[in-house]
Amino acid sequence: MDEVSLSDRLGDQLRRLCEAGGIGTAEPSELLESLLGPAGAQPLSAPPRWPSNVADDHTPVEFSIAFSATEPPTVRILGETLGAPPGRSTNMLATQRFLDTQAHRAGLSTSRLDSVRDLFTTDDPQGAFALWCSLVFRSGRRPEFKVYLNPELRGVDRAPGLISEALHRLGLGRSYRAMLDHGIRPGELGHQDRLTFFALDLHDDAQARVKVYLTHHDAGVPDVLRAAGVADGVDTTRLAEFATLAGGGRTRFTGLPLVGSYTLVEGADRPVGYSLYVPIRGYVDDDEEAYDRVVAVLDRYGFGRTVLDRALAAVARRPLRDGVGLIPHLSLRLGAPRPGVTVYLSAEAYQVTPPVRRPVTVDRTALATPTGRAGAGHP
């Protein structure tokens, strides 16, 4: 019997995920095949060709489903095309070739990307990645494309200046300064608060976005509320509620870091939207617990669990209690252009992270007899 390939596994998951969201499957499947490139043919019995940071198990693709009050659910792929041989530079070139091919076929606008491309190009990229891309599928519409660039590819200390120059070229310098004034804790730029993603939509309509992402290590909810307060249309009360629900009641995230993103548009002096990403997998024992938190968030914001259940059935190959990380992140989008909730789903093509098995603490005092000896149960 033929071995299951990476393309086989991810293609089946994507097809079923699109069906769960009421989205046609032909074009998404073709784009996924092209995105994976030659790596798609690799059997899953072999180890990953490259330790991609897209997913914990190094699968070079992550799925997500976005809920919005104004439109049907949206399915998204975040992916990295692997070069031959795989490496930061070769992966960057392979992903760029994929995007160039799609720009020609689909008439994508790369003008903003072209204006900053040189800033994010180097012969020796550093960090976890150099270039990723996102494919967005909406019911009844053509796919949309977005690129993710790494501000730290020339070094962590050069990220602020690199982003400053990129946004200056794009006419967004004032929004960036306002973002830094609110989003960075004193003395923490490049330390506990880091500029980790710079994203551009590859289209020119009124909702095209530039997004800047800040990763907040060892951050409390008040830190996030201050960071988000600079963006128009952000209800910080709702944001605090979301962080509490997603985080299981904690007010500080000392493990995996929180991530915030700002939406910037021309003509605005400050960001027009904000999203908070909670790495829920780092704060639960298993995906059954993660599911309960996601359902609580979806119910709170009026989306329900029906589509979520279909999406999990499309992607999961195991009971939720048998691992952790199938639901790696949960995000709340506030402000322009499409407020709502996004649930991220790992393909787990290569590996399932075991659940956390915490030791049971026995209160020996409660089990003691009146004479102080341990009770023996029934006579």
mmCIF file with all atom_site columns, N, CA and C in Angstrom, residues 126-168:
data_model
loop_
_atom_site.group_PDB
_atom_site.id
_atom_site.type_symbol
_atom_site.label_atom_id
_atom_site.label_alt_id
_atom_site.label_comp_id
_atom_site.label_asym_id
_atom_site.label_entity_id
_atom_site.label_seq_id
_atom_site.pdbx_PDB_ins_code
_atom_site.Cartn_x
_atom_site.Cartn_y
_atom_site.Cartn_z
_atom_site.occupancy
_atom_site.B_iso_or_equiv
_atom_site.pdbx_formal_charge
_atom_site.auth_seq_id
_atom_site.auth_comp_id
_atom_site.auth_asym_id
_atom_site.auth_atom_id
_atom_site.pdbx_PDB_model_num
ATOM 1   N N  . GLN A 1 126 ? 18.405  35.642 9.712  1.00 0.00 ? 126 GLN A N  1
ATOM 2   C CA . GLN A 1 126 ? 18.422  35.107 11.069 1.00 0.00 ? 126 GLN A CA 1
ATOM 3   C C  . GLN A 1 126 ? 16.991  34.888 11.548 1.00 0.00 ? 126 GLN A C  1
ATOM 4   N N  . GLY A 1 127 ? 16.876  34.259 12.705 1.00 0.00 ? 127 GLY A N  1
ATOM 5   C CA . GLY A 1 127 ? 15.560  34.063 13.290 1.00 0.00 ? 127 GLY A CA 1
ATOM 6   C C  . GLY A 1 127 ? 14.897  32.779 12.832 1.00 0.00 ? 127 GLY A C  1
ATOM 7   N N  . ALA A 1 128 ? 13.625  32.644 13.196 1.00 0.00 ? 128 ALA A N  1
ATOM 8   C CA . ALA A 1 128 ? 12.895  31.406 12.962 1.00 0.00 ? 128 ALA A CA 1
ATOM 9   C C  . ALA A 1 128 ? 12.448  31.230 11.525 1.00 0.00 ? 128 ALA A C  1
ATOM 10  N N  . PHE A 1 129 ? 12.349  32.319 10.762 1.00 0.00 ? 129 PHE A N  1
ATOM 11  C CA . PHE A 1 129 ? 11.873  32.231 9.386  1.00 0.00 ? 129 PHE A CA 1
ATOM 12  C C  . PHE A 1 129 ? 12.269  33.508 8.666  1.00 0.00 ? 129 PHE A C  1
ATOM 13  N N  . ALA A 1 130 ? 12.090  33.497 7.338  1.00 0.00 ? 130 ALA A N  1
ATOM 14  C CA . ALA A 1 130 ? 12.340  34.698 6.544  1.00 0.00 ? 130 ALA A CA 1
ATOM 15  C C  . ALA A 1 130 ? 11.067  35.184 5.865  1.00 0.00 ? 130 ALA A C  1
ATOM 16  N N  . LEU A 1 131 ? 10.265  34.265 5.325  1.00 0.00 ? 131 LEU A N  1
ATOM 17  C CA . LEU A 1 131 ? 9.064   34.650 4.583  1.00 0.00 ? 131 LEU A CA 1
ATOM 18  C C  . LEU A 1 131 ? 8.043   33.532 4.671  1.00 0.00 ? 131 LEU A C  1
ATOM 19  N N  . TRP A 1 132 ? 6.859   33.872 5.143  1.00 0.00 ? 132 TRP A N  1
ATOM 20  C CA . TRP A 1 132 ? 5.709   32.970 5.115  1.00 0.00 ? 132 TRP A CA 1
ATOM 21  C C  . TRP A 1 132 ? 4.608   33.622 4.303  1.00 0.00 ? 132 TRP A C  1
ATOM 22  N N  . CYS A 1 133 ? 3.610   32.834 3.966  1.00 0.00 ? 133 CYS A N  1
ATOM 23  C CA . CYS A 1 133 ? 2.453   33.422 3.294  1.00 0.00 ? 133 CYS A CA 1
ATOM 24  C C  . CYS A 1 133 ? 1.163   32.817 3.834  1.00 0.00 ? 133 CYS A C  1
ATOM 25  N N  . SER A 1 134 ? 0.101   33.548 3.659  1.00 0.00 ? 134 SER A N  1
ATOM 26  C CA . SER A 1 134 ? -1.216  33.148 4.119  1.00 0.00 ? 134 SER A CA 1
ATOM 27  C C  . SER A 1 134 ? -2.177  33.147 2.937  1.00 0.00 ? 134 SER A C  1
ATOM 28  N N  . LEU A 1 135 ? -2.990  32.106 2.849  1.00 0.00 ? 135 LEU A N  1
ATOM 29  C CA . LEU A 1 135 ? -4.023  31.988 1.826  1.00 0.00 ? 135 LEU A CA 1
ATOM 30  C C  . LEU A 1 135 ? -5.369  32.008 2.544  1.00 0.00 ? 135 LEU A C  1
ATOM 31  N N  . VAL A 1 136 ? -6.252  32.891 2.120  1.00 0.00 ? 136 VAL A N  1
ATOM 32  C CA . VAL A 1 136 ? -7.529  33.097 2.792  1.00 0.00 ? 136 VAL A CA 1
ATOM 33  C C  . VAL A 1 136 ? -8.664  32.737 1.839  1.00 0.00 ? 136 VAL A C  1
ATOM 34  N N  . PHE A 1 137 ? -9.549  31.865 2.306  1.00 0.00 ? 137 PHE A N  1
ATOM 35  C CA . PHE A 1 137 ? -10.648 31.384 1.467  1.00 0.00 ? 137 PHE A CA 1
ATOM 36  C C  . PHE A 1 137 ? -11.980 31.786 2.076  1.00 0.00 ? 137 PHE A C  1
ATOM 37  N N  . ARG A 1 138 ? -12.765 32.525 1.279  1.00 0.00 ? 138 ARG A N  1
ATOM 38  C CA . ARG A 1 138 ? -14.088 32.981 1.694  1.00 0.00 ? 138 ARG A CA 1
ATOM 39  C C  . ARG A 1 138 ? -15.129 32.424 0.736  1.00 0.00 ? 138 ARG A C  1
ATOM 40  N N  . SER A 1 139 ? -16.294 32.131 1.246  1.00 0.00 ? 139 SER A N  1
ATOM 41  C CA . SER A 1 139 ? -17.353 31.574 0.413  1.00 0.00 ? 139 SER A CA 1
ATOM 42  C C  . SER A 1 139 ? -17.715 32.529 -0.717 1.00 0.00 ? 139 SER A C  1
ATOM 43  N N  . GLY A 1 140 ? -17.676 32.028 -1.959 1.00 0.00 ? 140 GLY A N  1
ATOM 44  C CA . GLY A 1 140 ? -18.097 32.807 -3.110 1.00 0.00 ? 140 GLY A CA 1
ATOM 45  C C  . GLY A 1 140 ? -17.121 33.861 -3.576 1.00 0.00 ? 140 GLY A C  1
ATOM 46  N N  . ARG A 1 141 ? -15.864 33.854 -3.055 1.00 0.00 ? 141 ARG A N  1
ATOM 47  C CA . ARG A 1 141 ? -14.885 34.866 -3.440 1.00 0.00 ? 141 ARG A CA 1
ATOM 48  C C  . ARG A 1 141 ? -13.574 34.213 -3.839 1.00 0.00 ? 141 ARG A C  1
ATOM 49  N N  . ARG A 1 142 ? -12.764 34.959 -4.605 1.00 0.00 ? 142 ARG A N  1
ATOM 50  C CA . ARG A 1 142 ? -11.453 34.472 -4.970 1.00 0.00 ? 142 ARG A CA 1
ATOM 51  C C  . ARG A 1 142 ? -10.553 34.437 -3.739 1.00 0.00 ? 142 ARG A C  1
ATOM 52  N N  . PRO A 1 143 ? -9.581  33.544 -3.714 1.00 0.00 ? 143 PRO A N  1
ATOM 53  C CA . PRO A 1 143 ? -8.649  33.497 -2.579 1.00 0.00 ? 143 PRO A CA 1
ATOM 54  C C  . PRO A 1 143 ? -7.887  34.813 -2.427 1.00 0.00 ? 143 PRO A C  1
ATOM 55  N N  . GLU A 1 144 ? -7.562  35.138 -1.187 1.00 0.00 ? 144 GLU A N  1
ATOM 56  C CA . GLU A 1 144 ? -6.758  36.320 -0.889 1.00 0.00 ? 144 GLU A CA 1
ATOM 57  C C  . GLU A 1 144 ? -5.403  35.866 -0.352 1.00 0.00 ? 144 GLU A C  1
ATOM 58  N N  . PHE A 1 145 ? -4.387  36.692 -0.584 1.00 0.00 ? 145 PHE A N  1
ATOM 59  C CA . PHE A 1 145 ? -3.027  36.342 -0.214 1.00 0.00 ? 145 PHE A CA 1
ATOM 60  C C  . PHE A 1 145 ? -2.446  37.412 0.704  1.00 0.00 ? 145 PHE A C  1
ATOM 61  N N  . LYS A 1 146 ? -1.626  36.958 1.650  1.00 0.00 ? 146 LYS A N  1
ATOM 62  C CA . LYS A 1 146 ? -0.928  37.860 2.549  1.00 0.00 ? 146 LYS A CA 1
ATOM 63  C C  . LYS A 1 146 ? 0.470   37.311 2.776  1.00 0.00 ? 146 LYS A C  1
ATOM 64  N N  . VAL A 1 147 ? 1.440   38.194 2.925  1.00 0.00 ? 147 VAL A N  1
ATOM 65  C CA . VAL A 1 147 ? 2.808   37.768 3.229  1.00 0.00 ? 147 VAL A CA 1
ATOM 66  C C  . VAL A 1 147 ? 3.162   38.163 4.652  1.00 0.00 ? 147 VAL A C  1
ATOM 67  N N  . TYR A 1 148 ? 3.972   37.316 5.286  1.00 0.00 ? 148 TYR A N  1
ATOM 68  C CA . TYR A 1 148 ? 4.520   37.578 6.610  1.00 0.00 ? 148 TYR A CA 1
ATOM 69  C C  . TYR A 1 148 ? 6.037   37.675 6.471  1.00 0.00 ? 148 TYR A C  1
ATOM 70  N N  . LEU A 1 149 ? 6.579   38.811 6.841  1.00 0.00 ? 149 LEU A N  1
ATOM 71  C CA . LEU A 1 149 ? 8.012   39.060 6.784  1.00 0.00 ? 149 LEU A CA 1
ATOM 72  C C  . LEU A 1 149 ? 8.570   39.108 8.206  1.00 0.00 ? 149 LEU A C  1
ATOM 73  N N  . ASN A 1 150 ? 9.832   38.750 8.349  1.00 0.00 ? 150 ASN A N  1
ATOM 74  C CA . ASN A 1 150 ? 10.449  38.669 9.666  1.00 0.00 ? 150 ASN A CA 1
ATOM 75  C C  . ASN A 1 150 ? 11.260  39.928 9.967  1.00 0.00 ? 150 ASN A C  1
ATOM 76  N N  . PRO A 1 151 ? 10.801  40.789 10.891 1.00 0.00 ? 151 PRO A N  1
ATOM 77  C CA . PRO A 1 151 ? 11.565  41.996 11.227 1.00 0.00 ? 151 PRO A CA 1
ATOM 78  C C  . PRO A 1 151 ? 12.922  41.705 11.841 1.00 0.00 ? 151 PRO A C  1
ATOM 79  N N  . GLU A 1 152 ? 13.108  40.482 12.369 1.00 0.00 ? 152 GLU A N  1
ATOM 80  C CA . GLU A 1 152 ? 14.353  40.151 13.055 1.00 0.00 ? 152 GLU A CA 1
ATOM 81  C C  . GLU A 1 152 ? 15.344  39.393 12.164 1.00 0.00 ? 152 GLU A C  1
ATOM 82  N N  . LEU A 1 153 ? 15.097  39.342 10.852 1.00 0.00 ? 153 LEU A N  1
ATOM 83  C CA . LEU A 1 153 ? 15.980  38.530 10.000 1.00 0.00 ? 153 LEU A CA 1
ATOM 84  C C  . LEU A 1 153 ? 17.380  39.120 9.876  1.00 0.00 ? 153 LEU A C  1
ATOM 85  N N  . ARG A 1 154 ? 17.561  40.385 10.225 1.00 0.00 ? 154 ARG A N  1
ATOM 86  C CA . ARG A 1 154 ? 18.905  40.981 10.262 1.00 0.00 ? 154 ARG A CA 1
ATOM 87  C C  . ARG A 1 154 ? 19.425  41.114 11.703 1.00 0.00 ? 154 ARG A C  1
ATOM 88  N N  . GLY A 1 155 ? 18.670  40.546 12.652 1.00 0.00 ? 155 GLY A N  1
ATOM 89  C CA . GLY A 1 155 ? 19.044  40.627 14.051 1.00 0.00 ? 155 GLY A CA 1
ATOM 90  C C  . GLY A 1 155 ? 17.954  41.292 14.865 1.00 0.00 ? 155 GLY A C  1
ATOM 91  N N  . VAL A 1 156 ? 17.797  40.872 16.114 1.00 0.00 ? 156 VAL A N  1
ATOM 92  C CA . VAL A 1 156 ? 16.744  41.398 16.978 1.00 0.00 ? 156 VAL A CA 1
ATOM 93  C C  . VAL A 1 156 ? 16.902  42.903 17.180 1.00 0.00 ? 156 VAL A C  1
ATOM 94  N N  . ASP A 1 157 ? 18.141  43.363 17.341 1.00 0.00 ? 157 ASP A N  1
ATOM 95  C CA . ASP A 1 157 ? 18.364  44.767 17.640 1.00 0.00 ? 157 ASP A CA 1
ATOM 96  C C  . ASP A 1 157 ? 18.068  45.680 16.455 1.00 0.00 ? 157 ASP A C  1
ATOM 97  N N  . ARG A 1 158 ? 18.032  45.131 15.247 1.00 0.00 ? 158 ARG A N  1
ATOM 98  C CA . ARG A 1 158 ? 17.779  45.953 14.071 1.00 0.00 ? 158 ARG A CA 1
ATOM 99  C C  . ARG A 1 158 ? 16.313  45.972 13.666 1.00 0.00 ? 158 ARG A C  1
ATOM 100 N N  . ALA A 1 159 ? 15.481  45.185 14.336 1.00 0.00 ? 159 ALA A N  1
ATOM 101 C CA . ALA A 1 159 ? 14.067  45.099 13.960 1.00 0.00 ? 159 ALA A CA 1
ATOM 102 C C  . ALA A 1 159 ? 13.332  46.440 14.068 1.00 0.00 ? 159 ALA A C  1
ATOM 103 N N  . PRO A 1 160 ? 13.485  47.215 15.143 1.00 0.00 ? 160 PRO A N  1
ATOM 104 C CA . PRO A 1 160 ? 12.743  48.484 15.225 1.00 0.00 ? 160 PRO A CA 1
ATOM 105 C C  . PRO A 1 160 ? 13.064  49.438 14.082 1.00 0.00 ? 160 PRO A C  1
ATOM 106 N N  . GLY A 1 161 ? 14.349  49.580 13.744 1.00 0.00 ? 161 GLY A N  1
ATOM 107 C CA . GLY A 1 161 ? 14.720  50.469 12.662 1.00 0.00 ? 161 GLY A CA 1
ATOM 108 C C  . GLY A 1 161 ? 14.226  49.969 11.309 1.00 0.00 ? 161 GLY A C  1
ATOM 109 N N  . LEU A 1 162 ? 14.260  48.643 11.123 1.00 0.00 ? 162 LEU A N  1
ATOM 110 C CA . LEU A 1 162 ? 13.786  48.071 9.867  1.00 0.00 ? 162 LEU A CA 1
ATOM 111 C C  . LEU A 1 162 ? 12.301  48.347 9.675  1.00 0.00 ? 162 LEU A C  1
ATOM 112 N N  . ILE A 1 163 ? 11.505  48.111 10.729 1.00 0.00 ? 163 ILE A N  1
ATOM 113 C CA . ILE A 1 163 ? 10.070  48.367 10.633 1.00 0.00 ? 163 ILE A CA 1
ATOM 114 C C  . ILE A 1 163 ? 9.800   49.855 10.452 1.00 0.00 ? 163 ILE A C  1
ATOM 115 N N  . SER A 1 164 ? 10.559  50.695 11.136 1.00 0.00 ? 164 SER A N  1
ATOM 116 C CA . SER A 1 164 ? 10.384  52.142 10.992 1.00 0.00 ? 164 SER A CA 1
ATOM 117 C C  . SER A 1 164 ? 10.579  52.574 9.544  1.00 0.00 ? 164 SER A C  1
ATOM 118 N N  . GLU A 1 165 ? 11.633  52.069 8.906  1.00 0.00 ? 165 GLU A N  1
ATOM 119 C CA . GLU A 1 165 ? 11.889  52.433 7.511  1.00 0.00 ? 165 GLU A CA 1
ATOM 120 C C  . GLU A 1 165 ? 10.805  51.885 6.590  1.00 0.00 ? 165 GLU A C  1
ATOM 121 N N  . ALA A 1 166 ? 10.371  50.656 6.822  1.00 0.00 ? 166 ALA A N  1
ATOM 122 C CA . ALA A 1 166 ? 9.329   50.067 5.980  1.00 0.00 ? 166 ALA A CA 1
ATOM 123 C C  . ALA A 1 166 ? 8.037   50.874 6.060  1.00 0.00 ? 166 ALA A C  1
ATOM 124 N N  . LEU A 1 167 ? 7.642   51.259 7.251  1.00 0.00 ? 167 LEU A N  1
ATOM 125 C CA . LEU A 1 167 ? 6.390   52.002 7.407  1.00 0.00 ? 167 LEU A CA 1
ATOM 126 C C  . LEU A 1 167 ? 6.537   53.439 6.930  1.00 0.00 ? 167 LEU A C  1
ATOM 127 N N  . HIS A 1 168 ? 7.720   54.000 7.036  1.00 0.00 ? 168 HIS A N  1
ATOM 128 C CA . HIS A 1 168 ? 7.948   55.330 6.466  1.00 0.00 ? 168 HIS A CA 1
ATOM 129 C C  . HIS A 1 168 ? 7.725   55.289 4.954  1.00 0.00 ? 168 HIS A C  1
#
